């Protein structure tokens, strides 16, 4: 088995030879997808070493963290998108871009099939030497009735613009209605129409993670500032609600931050329903049920716009691909090893990064004997294991001290059975990097470095595993308040928090074009307010 061979080689790393040679022919690397993973791989792969082609139906990159600002009009499209053409040239060598959607991966013959658009029957074949899959994921409706039909997703630029258009068109319709009512105010009782207007201006966000929270916060800013200023007559009819199945908003942040966010939402008059989940959506209502009290009657609530910001599902391409790999048929997501290589591909030439994959390392407890061998003559304790963890993590990333807390899990000398149990605990504790832009980007840089520095020279050096580095999470929670959960610190709002947020995003944007638009949009919003179109 492959593991054994690699195991013996890394325990004996002195014997490694460094066979450096330069290929004459540039091998062909095909990247699927122009999102966080695909674009950052493209930016860092050496075009002089590889013949690179990017395949994606979307000829631009979307800076997804800024999409909530697009829903409200705080920022414009140019602040959060990047044309691919402008990223294709490096040091006088160009990569290629094909505006195609990949429909199938035929790994046995090393090619993919593509089509130009969803309606096209024309099949295009593209060969590869290496394939990098970074097609991301889709929104998950969890098969809840009505979600696909009535809810607005927020995945890309077009989705954010659709949300904005719908909100503004509801607003305009209501303004018309209100004007009509005002004219006939003295003659008829208009409570009926009032109800209608209120319902139409009820905006609901489902999902209390960062995306849901930011969308609710941005829309609240739009309502509390611009609409309140310019359309006072309609302001009092607007309401915003956020629904979250768990107990907390921003559940992946700290409890303090979650509480602070809830408090801030109360100030912004956002209705918060935590511990409620949506069970159905119809044309005018959504239904929620308590997640804790099973006996509580479901609630039926009218809405005018409902935004679904919850859950990921895999794309049809990935679902079909999984079915074609015998080792993976039962998986629900594409599994890759610690080097991001797709498991079960005999030719070892397909990698996956970003939201479309999960890292599934080899179980260390199934290789206990080899690990004991590797510890040499030392006693089997958590400390001796820790001493070897750097080497061992090349194969078992779960043993890295970045993934396993050896100090919290101290064990003195263990017998075989105890050690097996200890390793089982370590295996169970491993969590694949969560599906975030931050991780997709780190994976892209890691993998392109492996291509540039290891694969190209075809050396037998041990390839380090991918281990993500958590740099913290940020969320905008409205009214110029930002929360941040950072490795050694947390920020809960405050006058400088929004400036901090702006600086972080400024430096993360890919080009000066985006940075310029980012600054320009914020200035425009400050001076003239958000646009109403
Ligand atoms: P994506 O970025 O989704 O890119 C997928 C690409 O593949 C797209 O270009 C798509 O067109 C293309 N594609 C799809 N199917 C095919 C096919 N068959 N053939 C070829 N190409 C295909 N993460 C954070 O870390 N911080 C945040 O603040 C944050 N905010 C977010 C806000 C929103 C509104 C959203 C939606 C996400 C946010 N995320 C955030 C998550 C982050 O965007 C994702 O984790 C990240 O985009 C994953 O990168 P990816 O490359 O796997 O997929
Ligand atoms: Mg991508
Ligand atoms: Mg993206
Ligand atoms: Mg995504
Ligand atoms: Mg991906």
Coordinates of N, CA and C in Angstrom, one line a residue, residues 122-211:
X122 N -23.5 21.4 -28.4 CA -22.2 21.2 -28.9 C -21.2 20.8 -27.7
X123 N -20.6 19.6 -27.9 CA -19.7 19.2 -26.8 C -18.3 19.4 -27.2
X124 N -17.6 20.1 -26.3 CA -16.2 20.4 -26.6 C -15.3 19.6 -25.6
X125 N -14.2 18.9 -26.2 CA -13.3 18.1 -25.4 C -12.1 18.9 -25.1
X126 N -11.6 18.8 -23.9 CA -10.3 19.4 -23.5 C -9.5 18.4 -22.8
X127 N -8.2 18.2 -23.3 CA -7.3 17.3 -22.6 C -6.6 18.1 -21.5
X128 N -6.1 17.3 -20.5 CA -5.3 18.0 -19.5 C -4.2 17.0 -19.0
X129 N -3.1 17.6 -18.5 CA -2.2 16.8 -17.8 C -2.5 16.8 -16.3
X130 N -2.9 18.0 -15.8 CA -3.4 18.1 -14.4 C -4.7 18.8 -14.5
X131 N -5.6 18.4 -13.6 CA -6.9 19.1 -13.5 C -7.1 19.7 -12.1
X132 N -7.5 20.9 -12.0 CA -7.7 21.6 -10.7 C -9.2 21.9 -10.6
X133 N -9.9 21.2 -9.8 CA -11.4 21.4 -9.7 C -11.7 22.5 -8.6
X134 N -12.3 23.6 -9.0 CA -12.6 24.6 -8.0 C -13.9 25.2 -8.4
X135 N -14.9 24.4 -8.6 CA -16.2 24.8 -9.1 C -17.2 25.3 -8.0
X136 N -16.7 25.3 -6.7 CA -17.5 25.8 -5.6 C -18.8 24.9 -5.4
X137 N -19.7 25.5 -4.7 CA -20.9 24.8 -4.3 C -22.2 25.7 -4.7
X138 N -23.3 25.1 -4.5 CA -24.6 25.8 -4.7 C -25.3 26.0 -3.4
X139 N -26.3 26.9 -3.5 CA -27.1 27.1 -2.3 C -28.0 25.8 -2.1
X140 N -28.2 25.5 -0.8 CA -29.0 24.3 -0.5 C -30.3 24.7 0.0
X141 N -31.4 24.2 -0.6 CA -32.7 24.6 -0.2 C -33.2 23.5 0.8
X142 N -32.4 22.5 1.0 CA -32.7 21.3 1.9 C -34.1 20.7 1.5
X143 N -34.5 20.9 0.3 CA -35.8 20.3 -0.2 C -37.0 20.9 0.6
X144 N -36.8 22.1 1.1 CA -37.9 22.7 1.8 C -38.9 23.3 0.8
X145 N -40.1 23.0 0.9 CA -41.1 23.4 -0.1 C -41.2 24.9 -0.3
X146 N -41.1 25.3 -1.5 CA -41.2 26.7 -1.9 C -40.0 27.5 -1.9
X147 N -38.9 26.9 -1.4 CA -37.6 27.7 -1.3 C -37.1 28.0 -2.7
X148 N -37.0 27.0 -3.5 CA -36.5 27.2 -4.9 C -37.3 28.2 -5.7
X149 N -38.6 28.1 -5.4 CA -39.5 28.9 -6.3 C -39.6 30.4 -5.8
X150 N -39.7 30.6 -4.5 CA -40.0 31.9 -4.0 C -38.9 32.7 -3.3
X151 N -37.9 31.9 -2.8 CA -36.8 32.6 -2.1 C -35.7 33.1 -3.0
X152 N -35.1 34.2 -2.7 CA -33.9 34.7 -3.4 C -32.7 34.2 -2.8
X153 N -31.8 33.6 -3.6 CA -30.5 33.2 -3.1 C -29.5 34.3 -3.2
X154 N -28.4 34.2 -2.5 CA -27.4 35.2 -2.7 C -26.0 34.5 -2.8
X155 N -25.7 34.3 -4.1 CA -24.5 33.5 -4.4 C -23.5 34.3 -5.2
X156 N -24.1 35.2 -6.1 CA -23.3 35.9 -7.0 C -23.8 37.3 -7.3
X157 N -23.1 38.0 -8.1 CA -23.5 39.4 -8.4 C -25.0 39.5 -8.8
X158 N -25.3 38.7 -9.8 CA -26.7 38.7 -10.3 C -27.7 38.5 -9.2
X159 N -27.5 37.7 -8.3 CA -28.4 37.4 -7.2 C -28.6 38.7 -6.3
X160 N -27.4 39.3 -6.0 CA -27.5 40.5 -5.2 C -28.3 41.6 -5.9
X161 N -28.1 41.7 -7.2 CA -28.8 42.7 -7.9 C -30.3 42.4 -8.0
X162 N -30.6 41.1 -8.1 CA -32.1 40.7 -8.2 C -32.7 41.1 -6.8
X163 N -32.0 40.9 -5.7 CA -32.6 41.2 -4.4 C -32.9 42.7 -4.3
X164 N -31.9 43.4 -4.8 CA -32.1 44.9 -4.8 C -33.2 45.4 -5.6
X165 N -33.3 44.8 -6.8 CA -34.4 45.2 -7.7 C -35.8 44.9 -7.2
X166 N -35.9 43.7 -6.6 CA -37.1 43.3 -6.0 C -37.5 44.2 -4.8
X167 N -36.6 44.5 -4.0 CA -36.9 45.3 -2.8 C -37.3 46.7 -3.3
X168 N -36.6 47.3 -4.3 CA -37.0 48.6 -4.8 C -38.3 48.6 -5.5
X169 N -38.6 47.5 -6.2 CA -39.9 47.5 -6.9 C -41.0 47.3 -6.0
X170 N -40.8 46.6 -4.9 CA -41.9 46.5 -3.8 C -42.1 47.9 -3.2
X171 N -41.0 48.6 -3.0 CA -41.0 49.9 -2.4 C -41.8 50.9 -3.3
X172 N -41.5 50.8 -4.6 CA -42.2 51.7 -5.5 C -43.7 51.4 -5.6
X173 N -44.1 50.1 -5.6 CA -45.5 49.7 -5.7 C -46.2 50.2 -4.4
X174 N -45.5 50.1 -3.3 CA -46.1 50.6 -2.0 C -46.3 52.1 -2.0
X175 N -45.3 52.8 -2.5 CA -45.4 54.3 -2.5 C -46.6 54.7 -3.3
X176 N -46.8 54.0 -4.4 CA -48.0 54.3 -5.3 C -49.3 54.1 -4.5
X177 N -49.3 53.0 -3.8 CA -50.5 52.6 -3.0 C -50.8 53.6 -1.9
X178 N -49.7 54.0 -1.3 CA -49.9 55.0 -0.2 C -50.4 56.3 -0.7
X179 N -49.8 56.7 -1.8 CA -50.3 58.0 -2.4 C -51.8 57.9 -2.7
X180 N -52.2 56.8 -3.3 CA -53.6 56.6 -3.7 C -54.4 56.7 -2.4
X181 N -54.0 56.0 -1.3 CA -54.7 56.0 -0.1 C -54.8 57.4 0.5
X182 N -53.7 58.2 0.5 CA -53.7 59.5 1.1 C -54.7 60.4 0.4
X183 N -54.9 60.2 -0.9 CA -55.8 61.0 -1.7 C -57.3 60.8 -1.2
X184 N -57.5 59.5 -0.9 CA -58.9 59.1 -0.6 C -59.1 58.9 0.9
X185 N -58.1 59.4 1.6 CA -58.0 59.1 3.1 C -59.3 59.4 3.8
X186 N -59.9 60.5 3.5 CA -61.0 61.0 4.2 C -62.3 60.1 4.0
X187 N -62.4 59.5 2.8 CA -63.6 58.8 2.5 C -63.6 57.4 3.0
X188 N -62.5 56.6 2.9 CA -62.6 55.2 3.2 C -61.6 54.8 4.3
X189 N -62.0 53.7 4.9 CA -61.1 53.2 5.9 C -60.0 52.3 5.2
X190 N -58.8 52.7 5.3 CA -57.8 52.0 4.5 C -56.9 51.0 5.3
X191 N -57.4 50.4 6.4 CA -56.6 49.5 7.1 C -56.2 48.3 6.3
X192 N -57.1 47.8 5.4 CA -56.8 46.7 4.5 C -55.6 46.9 3.7
X193 N -55.5 48.1 3.1 CA -54.4 48.4 2.2 C -53.1 48.6 3.1
X194 N -53.2 49.1 4.3 CA -52.1 49.2 5.2 C -51.4 47.9 5.4
X195 N -52.3 46.9 5.7 CA -51.8 45.5 5.9 C -51.0 45.0 4.7
X196 N -51.6 45.3 3.5 CA -51.0 44.8 2.3 C -49.6 45.4 2.1
X197 N -49.5 46.7 2.4 CA -48.3 47.5 2.2 C -47.2 46.9 3.2
X198 N -47.7 46.7 4.4 CA -46.7 46.2 5.4 C -46.2 44.9 5.0
X199 N -47.0 44.0 4.6 CA -46.6 42.6 4.2 C -45.6 42.7 3.0
X200 N -45.9 43.6 2.1 CA -45.1 43.7 0.9 C -43.7 44.2 1.3
X201 N -43.6 45.0 2.4 CA -42.4 45.6 2.8 C -41.7 44.8 3.9
X202 N -42.2 43.6 4.1 CA -41.5 42.8 5.1 C -40.4 42.0 4.4
X203 N -39.2 42.3 4.8 CA -38.0 41.6 4.2 C -37.6 40.5 5.2
X204 N -37.4 39.3 4.7 CA -37.0 38.2 5.6 C -35.7 37.6 5.1
X205 N -34.8 37.4 6.1 CA -33.5 36.8 5.7 C -33.5 35.4 6.5
X206 N -33.3 34.3 5.8 CA -33.2 33.1 6.5 C -31.7 32.6 6.6
X207 N -31.2 32.4 7.8 CA -29.9 32.0 8.0 C -29.1 33.1 8.8
X208 N -28.7 32.7 10.0 CA -28.0 33.7 10.9 C -26.5 33.6 10.9
X209 N -25.9 33.0 9.8 CA -24.5 33.0 9.6 C -24.0 34.4 9.2
X210 N -22.7 34.6 8.9 CA -22.2 35.9 8.5 C -23.0 36.5 7.3
X211 N -23.3 35.6 6.3 CA -23.9 36.2 5.1 C -25.3 36.7 5.4

